[in-house]
C-alpha positions as MATLAB code, in Angstrom:
seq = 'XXXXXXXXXXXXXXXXXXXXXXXXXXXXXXXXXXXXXXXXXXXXXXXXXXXXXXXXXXXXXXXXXXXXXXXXXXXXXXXXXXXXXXXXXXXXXXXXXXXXXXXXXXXXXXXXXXXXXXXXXXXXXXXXXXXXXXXXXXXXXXXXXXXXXXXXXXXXXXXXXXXXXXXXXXXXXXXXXXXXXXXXXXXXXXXXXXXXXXXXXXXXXXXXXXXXXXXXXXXXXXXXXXXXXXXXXXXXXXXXXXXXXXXXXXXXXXXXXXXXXX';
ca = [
      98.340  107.884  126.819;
     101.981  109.036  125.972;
     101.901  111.222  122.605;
     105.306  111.441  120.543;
     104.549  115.275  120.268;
     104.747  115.648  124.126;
     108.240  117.788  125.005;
     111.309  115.781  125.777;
     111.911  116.348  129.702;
     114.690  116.967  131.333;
     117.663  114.304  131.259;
     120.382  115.690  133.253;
     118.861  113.824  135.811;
     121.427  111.280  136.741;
     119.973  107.742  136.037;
     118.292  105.096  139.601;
     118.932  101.789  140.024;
     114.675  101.106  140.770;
     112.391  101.024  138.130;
     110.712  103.879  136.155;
     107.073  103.674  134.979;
     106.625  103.749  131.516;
     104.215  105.039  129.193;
     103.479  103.896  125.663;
     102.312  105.235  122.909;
      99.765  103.603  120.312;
      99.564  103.571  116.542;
      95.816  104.191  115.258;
      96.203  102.561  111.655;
      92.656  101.973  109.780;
      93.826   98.009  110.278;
      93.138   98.105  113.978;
      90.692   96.734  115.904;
      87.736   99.011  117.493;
      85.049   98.653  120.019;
      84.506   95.713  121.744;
      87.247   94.139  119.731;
      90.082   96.599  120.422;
      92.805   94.185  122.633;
      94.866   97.362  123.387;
      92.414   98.657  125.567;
      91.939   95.980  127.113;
      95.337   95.217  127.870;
      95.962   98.838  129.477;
      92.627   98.614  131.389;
      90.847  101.758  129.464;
      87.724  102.006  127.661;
      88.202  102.591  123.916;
      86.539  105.723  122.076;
      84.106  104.703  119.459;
      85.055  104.455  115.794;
      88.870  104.319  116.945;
      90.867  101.848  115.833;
      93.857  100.514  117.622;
      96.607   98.856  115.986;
      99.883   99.008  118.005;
     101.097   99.635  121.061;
     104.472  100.608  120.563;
     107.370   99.974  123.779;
     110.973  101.317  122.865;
     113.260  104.354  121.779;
     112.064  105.076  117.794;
     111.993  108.485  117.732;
     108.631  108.589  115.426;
     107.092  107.456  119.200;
     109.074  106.858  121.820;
     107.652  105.699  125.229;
     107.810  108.224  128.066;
     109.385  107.681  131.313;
     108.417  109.037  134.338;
     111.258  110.480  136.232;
     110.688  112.443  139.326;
     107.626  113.035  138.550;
     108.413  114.278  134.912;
     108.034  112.646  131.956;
     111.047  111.942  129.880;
     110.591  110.632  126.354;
     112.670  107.318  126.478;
     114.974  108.085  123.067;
     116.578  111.301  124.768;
     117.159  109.959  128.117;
     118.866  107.018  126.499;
     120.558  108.960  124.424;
     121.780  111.337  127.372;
     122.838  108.325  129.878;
     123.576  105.589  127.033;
     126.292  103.117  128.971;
     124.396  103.270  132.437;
     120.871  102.645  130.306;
     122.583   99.880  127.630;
     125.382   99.361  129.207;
     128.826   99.622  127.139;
     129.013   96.525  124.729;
     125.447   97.642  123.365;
     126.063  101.303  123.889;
     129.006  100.827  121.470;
     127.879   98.330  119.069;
     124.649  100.435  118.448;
     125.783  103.860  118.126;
     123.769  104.473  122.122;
     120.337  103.943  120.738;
     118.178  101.077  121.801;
     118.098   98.155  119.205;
     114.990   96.746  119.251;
     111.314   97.928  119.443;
     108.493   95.544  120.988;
     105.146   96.219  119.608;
     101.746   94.696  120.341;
      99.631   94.366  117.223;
      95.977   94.337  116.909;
      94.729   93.833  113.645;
      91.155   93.901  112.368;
      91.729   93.789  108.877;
      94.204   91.942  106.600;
      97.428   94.401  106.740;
      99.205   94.907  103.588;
     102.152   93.371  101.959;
     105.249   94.217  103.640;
     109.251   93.319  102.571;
     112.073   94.828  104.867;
     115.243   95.801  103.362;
     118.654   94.221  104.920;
     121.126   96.468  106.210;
     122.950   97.613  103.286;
     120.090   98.643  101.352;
     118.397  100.196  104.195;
     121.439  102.525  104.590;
     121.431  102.761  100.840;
     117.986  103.765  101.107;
     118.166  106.166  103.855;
     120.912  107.360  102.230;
     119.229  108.260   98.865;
     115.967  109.347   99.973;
     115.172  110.170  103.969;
     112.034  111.280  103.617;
     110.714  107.920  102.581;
     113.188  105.653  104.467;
     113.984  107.567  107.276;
     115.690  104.589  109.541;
     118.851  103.140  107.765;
     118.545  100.058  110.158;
     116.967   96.581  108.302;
     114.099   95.413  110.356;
     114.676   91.880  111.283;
     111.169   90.730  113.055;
     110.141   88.088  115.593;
     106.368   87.084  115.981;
     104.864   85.680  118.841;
     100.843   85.329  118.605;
      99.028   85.817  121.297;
      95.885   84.198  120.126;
      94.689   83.238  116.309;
      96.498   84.397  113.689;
      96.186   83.914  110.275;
     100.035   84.647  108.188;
     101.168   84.160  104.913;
     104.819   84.834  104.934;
     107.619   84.260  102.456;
     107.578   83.657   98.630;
     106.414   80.730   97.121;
     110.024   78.975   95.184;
     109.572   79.189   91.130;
     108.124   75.419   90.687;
     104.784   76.834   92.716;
     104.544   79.874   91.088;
     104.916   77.948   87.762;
     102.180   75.863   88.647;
      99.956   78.667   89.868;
     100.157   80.910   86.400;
      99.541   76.978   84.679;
      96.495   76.737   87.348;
      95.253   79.961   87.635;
      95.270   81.993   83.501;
      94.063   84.699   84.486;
      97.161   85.897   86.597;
      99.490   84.564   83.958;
      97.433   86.637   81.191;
      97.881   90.071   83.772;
     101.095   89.721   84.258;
     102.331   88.652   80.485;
     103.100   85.807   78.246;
     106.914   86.800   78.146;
     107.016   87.152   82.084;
     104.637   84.123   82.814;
     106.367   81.678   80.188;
     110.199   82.794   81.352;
     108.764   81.015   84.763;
     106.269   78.425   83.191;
     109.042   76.894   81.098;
     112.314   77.877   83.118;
     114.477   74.958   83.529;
     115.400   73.905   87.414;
     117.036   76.930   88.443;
     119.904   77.754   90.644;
     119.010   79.403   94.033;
     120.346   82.564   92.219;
     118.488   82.333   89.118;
     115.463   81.863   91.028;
     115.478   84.923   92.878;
     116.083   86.334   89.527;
     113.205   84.968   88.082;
     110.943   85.710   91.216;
     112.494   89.460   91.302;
     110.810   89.764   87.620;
     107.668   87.965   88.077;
     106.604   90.472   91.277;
     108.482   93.537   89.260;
     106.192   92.953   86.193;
     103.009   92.134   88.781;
     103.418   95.543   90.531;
     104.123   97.647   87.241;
     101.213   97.068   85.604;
      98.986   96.931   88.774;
      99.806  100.818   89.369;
      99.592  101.279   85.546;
      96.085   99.474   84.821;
      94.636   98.682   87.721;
      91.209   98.085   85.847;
      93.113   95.296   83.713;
      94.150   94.085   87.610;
      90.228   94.072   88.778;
      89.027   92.135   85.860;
      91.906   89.805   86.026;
      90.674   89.532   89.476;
      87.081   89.552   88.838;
      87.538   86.813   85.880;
      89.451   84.768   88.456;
      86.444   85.111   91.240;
      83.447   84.270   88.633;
      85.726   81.110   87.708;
      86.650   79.533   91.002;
      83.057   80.019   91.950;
      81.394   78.032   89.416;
      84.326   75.808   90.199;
      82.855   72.282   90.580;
      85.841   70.856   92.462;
      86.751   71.389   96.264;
      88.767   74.830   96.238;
      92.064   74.313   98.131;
      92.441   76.531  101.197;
      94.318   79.445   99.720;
      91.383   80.085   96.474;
      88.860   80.253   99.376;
      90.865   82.871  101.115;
      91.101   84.790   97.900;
      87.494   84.486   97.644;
      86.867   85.644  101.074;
      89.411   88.337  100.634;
      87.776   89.386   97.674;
      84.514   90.054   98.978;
      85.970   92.631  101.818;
      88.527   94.124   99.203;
      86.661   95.001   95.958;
      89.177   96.719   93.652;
      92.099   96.569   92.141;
      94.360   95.151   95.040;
      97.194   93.559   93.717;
      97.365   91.422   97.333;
      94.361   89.312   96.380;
      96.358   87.471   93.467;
      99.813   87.218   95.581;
      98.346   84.763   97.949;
];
């Protein structure tokens, strides 16, 4: 396969009408799948190396790993010759409207373990973002996302509104003892909020969660332990999400704030 470290090619090449092969570059992240149940290699039609996992196959212009074309016999990494022939390649109305890059990035995930909590920024604080610190957000573009699955999937996406997390800290103590009586009770015994108070109210619930995860992260585990021993002895059915925090828990033993954000 097509690394991102392979040199650019040459794109004064002037651009065909037929097709170019493309090659595509994959992400190993620790989440991937391996072996036998790596479905990258088996969609390219290669055996996988052992103790590899693959997790993406990436098919686009991001200049982190950009897919290779092969022009005359010469590789040509897909960002630069876009970037050299943008209207014949986007055509004008895209060209324009997206400074001549490519606006979109297809992926094929394979995951293998539960991937961790992700929230994309819209596209003023992206730029804002990129704008105050690169190095860390180095693409000032927000990061809108469809999902197709291509067989089971298992996603938890969104945040619950304020009347379910004010019944979970009522349900569940031991969260609503981690994160605080002043931060618990503010949501326990809001009044119905507006749509903006809400996200107020949310915003401060997660802020407070995260804070004192990366500053005590034992207090976390034992929060998280306490909660395990309890729904365990539990004689009542567990509803579906405390069994997937109990199955979660016994693959991710430490302090992971993910387990109690379910």
């Amino acid at each position: 396969m097509i690394s991102g470290n392979q040199s650019i090619g040459d794109t004064s090449r002037p651009v065909s009408a037929s097709p170019y092969r493309m090659h595509n570059p994959m992400q190993h992240y620790d989440w991937g799948t391996q072996g036998s149940e790596a479905y990258i290699p088996s969609l390219l039609g290669f055996d996988p190396v052992a103790g590899v996992p693959y997790a993406e196959l990436w098919m686009g212009a991001h200049p982190k790993a950009p897919s290779f074309l092969l022009v005359d016999d010469d590789e040509v990494a897909l960002d630069q010759w876009i970037a050299a022939h943008p209207q014949d390649l986007l055509g004008t109305y895209v060209s324009e409207r997206f400074g001549g890059r490519l606006p979109f990035l297809l992926k094929v995930l394979s995951a293998g373990e539960v991937l961790s909590i992700q929230a994309h920024p819209n596209k003023m604080q992206a730029e804002r973002l990129h704008a105050k610190d690169p190095e860390h957000y180095p693409d000032d573009n927000h990061k809108p996302e469809i999902a197709i699955a291509l067989d089971s999937l298992n996603a938890l996406i969104g945040v619950r509104p304020c009347s379910e997390l004010a019944e979970a800290l009522q349900r569940y103590p031991e969260i609503a003892g981690f994160v605080g009586s002043e931060v618990s009770n503010h949501i326990t015994h809001a009044r119905l909020p507006t749509s903006e108070t809400e996200v107020d109210q949310i915003r401060k619930l997660f802020k407070a969660l995260f804070i004192k995860a990366v500053d005590e992260p034992q207090v976390l585990n034992q929060a998280i332990n306490n909660l395990a021993n309890r729904l365990e002895r539990q004689a009542a059915q567990l509803s579906e999400t405390e069994q997937l925090f109990l199955e979660l828990r016994q693959r991710y033993t430490g302090p992971d704030i993910g387990l109690i954000t379910l």
